[in-house]
Coordinates of C-alpha atoms in Angstrom, one line a residue:
Q534 CA -12.1 11.9 -40.1
V535 CA -9.3 11.4 -37.7
Q536 CA -7.2 8.3 -37.3
L537 CA -5.3 7.9 -34.0
V538 CA -2.4 5.4 -33.6
E539 CA -0.9 4.8 -30.2
S540 CA 2.6 3.5 -29.5
G541 CA 5.0 3.1 -26.6
G542 CA 3.3 0.5 -24.6
G543 CA 5.3 -2.4 -23.0
T544 CA 6.1 -4.3 -19.9
V545 CA 8.0 -2.4 -17.2
Q546 CA 8.7 -2.8 -13.5
A547 CA 6.9 -0.9 -10.8
G548 CA 8.4 2.4 -10.0
T549 CA 9.7 3.0 -13.5
S550 CA 8.5 5.3 -16.3
L551 CA 7.0 4.9 -19.7
T552 CA 5.9 7.4 -22.4
L553 CA 3.0 6.7 -24.7
S554 CA 2.5 8.6 -27.9
C555 CA -0.5 9.0 -30.2
V556 CA 0.0 10.2 -33.8
A557 CA -3.0 11.6 -35.6
S558 CA -3.7 11.6 -39.3
G559 CA -6.4 13.0 -41.4
R560 CA -6.9 16.2 -39.4
F561 CA -4.9 18.8 -37.6
L562 CA -4.7 18.0 -33.9
G563 CA -4.6 21.6 -33.0
H564 CA -8.4 21.7 -33.5
F565 CA -9.1 18.9 -31.0
N566 CA -9.2 18.3 -27.3
M567 CA -7.0 15.2 -26.7
G568 CA -6.9 12.6 -24.0
W569 CA -6.1 9.2 -22.7
F570 CA -8.3 6.4 -21.3
R571 CA -7.4 3.0 -20.1
Q572 CA -9.1 -0.3 -19.6
A573 CA -7.8 -2.9 -17.2
P574 CA -8.7 -6.6 -17.4
G575 CA -12.3 -7.2 -16.3
K576 CA -13.0 -3.5 -15.8
E577 CA -14.7 -0.7 -17.7
R578 CA -12.7 1.8 -19.7
E579 CA -11.8 4.8 -17.5
F580 CA -10.7 8.3 -18.1
V581 CA -7.0 9.1 -17.4
A582 CA -6.1 12.6 -18.7
V583 CA -7.2 15.4 -21.1
I584 CA -5.6 18.4 -22.6
R585 CA -7.4 21.4 -24.2
W586 CA -7.1 21.9 -27.9
N587 CA -4.7 24.9 -27.3
G588 CA -2.7 23.0 -24.7
R589 CA -3.4 25.6 -22.0
S590 CA -5.5 23.4 -19.7
K591 CA -5.0 19.8 -18.5
Y592 CA -7.0 17.6 -16.2
Y593 CA -6.2 14.2 -14.7
A594 CA -8.0 11.4 -13.0
G595 CA -7.3 11.1 -9.3
P596 CA -5.2 7.9 -9.3
V597 CA -2.7 9.4 -11.8
T598 CA -2.5 13.0 -10.6
G599 CA 1.1 13.9 -9.8
R600 CA 2.5 10.8 -11.7
F601 CA 1.2 11.2 -15.3
T602 CA 1.7 14.2 -17.6
I603 CA -0.2 14.8 -20.8
S604 CA 1.2 17.0 -23.6
K605 CA 0.6 17.7 -27.2
D606 CA 2.9 18.8 -30.1
D607 CA 0.8 20.3 -32.9
A608 CA 3.8 20.5 -35.2
E609 CA 4.1 16.7 -35.0
N610 CA 0.4 16.1 -34.7
T611 CA 1.0 14.0 -31.6
V612 CA -0.2 13.8 -28.0
S613 CA 1.9 12.1 -25.4
L614 CA 1.4 10.6 -21.9
Q615 CA 4.4 10.6 -19.6
M616 CA 3.8 8.0 -16.9
N617 CA 6.1 8.0 -13.9
S618 CA 6.2 5.9 -10.7
L619 CA 4.2 3.2 -12.4
E620 CA 2.2 0.8 -10.2
P621 CA 0.8 -2.6 -11.0
E622 CA -2.6 -1.0 -10.8
D623 CA -1.7 1.0 -13.9
T624 CA -1.7 -2.2 -16.0
A625 CA -4.2 -1.7 -18.8
I626 CA -4.8 -1.1 -22.4
Y627 CA -4.3 2.7 -23.0
Y628 CA -6.4 4.4 -25.6
C629 CA -5.9 7.8 -27.2
A630 CA -9.1 9.9 -27.7
A631 CA -10.2 13.1 -29.3
N632 CA -13.2 15.4 -29.5
S633 CA -13.8 18.7 -31.1
G634 CA -12.1 21.8 -29.8
M635 CA -15.4 23.6 -30.2
V636 CA -16.7 22.0 -26.9
D637 CA -15.5 22.1 -23.3
Y638 CA -12.3 20.1 -23.1
L639 CA -13.6 18.4 -19.9
S640 CA -16.5 16.9 -21.9
L641 CA -14.0 14.4 -23.4
R642 CA -14.4 12.4 -20.2
Q643 CA -17.9 11.5 -21.5
N644 CA -18.0 12.3 -25.2
V645 CA -15.3 11.0 -27.5
D646 CA -15.4 11.5 -31.2
Y647 CA -12.4 9.4 -32.2
W648 CA -10.6 6.5 -30.6
G649 CA -7.2 4.9 -31.2
Q650 CA -6.8 1.1 -31.2
G651 CA -5.0 0.9 -27.9
T652 CA -1.6 0.0 -26.6
Q653 CA -0.9 -2.5 -23.8
V654 CA 0.9 -1.3 -20.7
T655 CA 1.9 -4.0 -18.1
V656 CA 3.5 -3.1 -14.8
S657 CA 5.1 -5.9 -12.9
E658 CA 5.9 -5.8 -9.2

């Protein structure tokens, strides 16, 4: 069993940066593909970014490509999401997610084994 706890959310102005962190307990993150999703008010949860279990591959959703960077630190059992040039459209609850490193890391976009509880990000104009 893996427990994921996000932190780092808050309210920021458009154009600024924010870094989200997700700490895992219960299992070693080095065995898991890790990612981030978000859910804006009135919308479905959507994929944001994923990183392969070994950190060697990353994939981003179109709206965040070039602005967001996902990384993982196995020594600290954490995964982070650096968000630059934030826009009001980035306002959402951001969720950390994980699935087994035994499967294709891109499969995290559809199949998540573990979810965090979410952290709110609000971007004002």
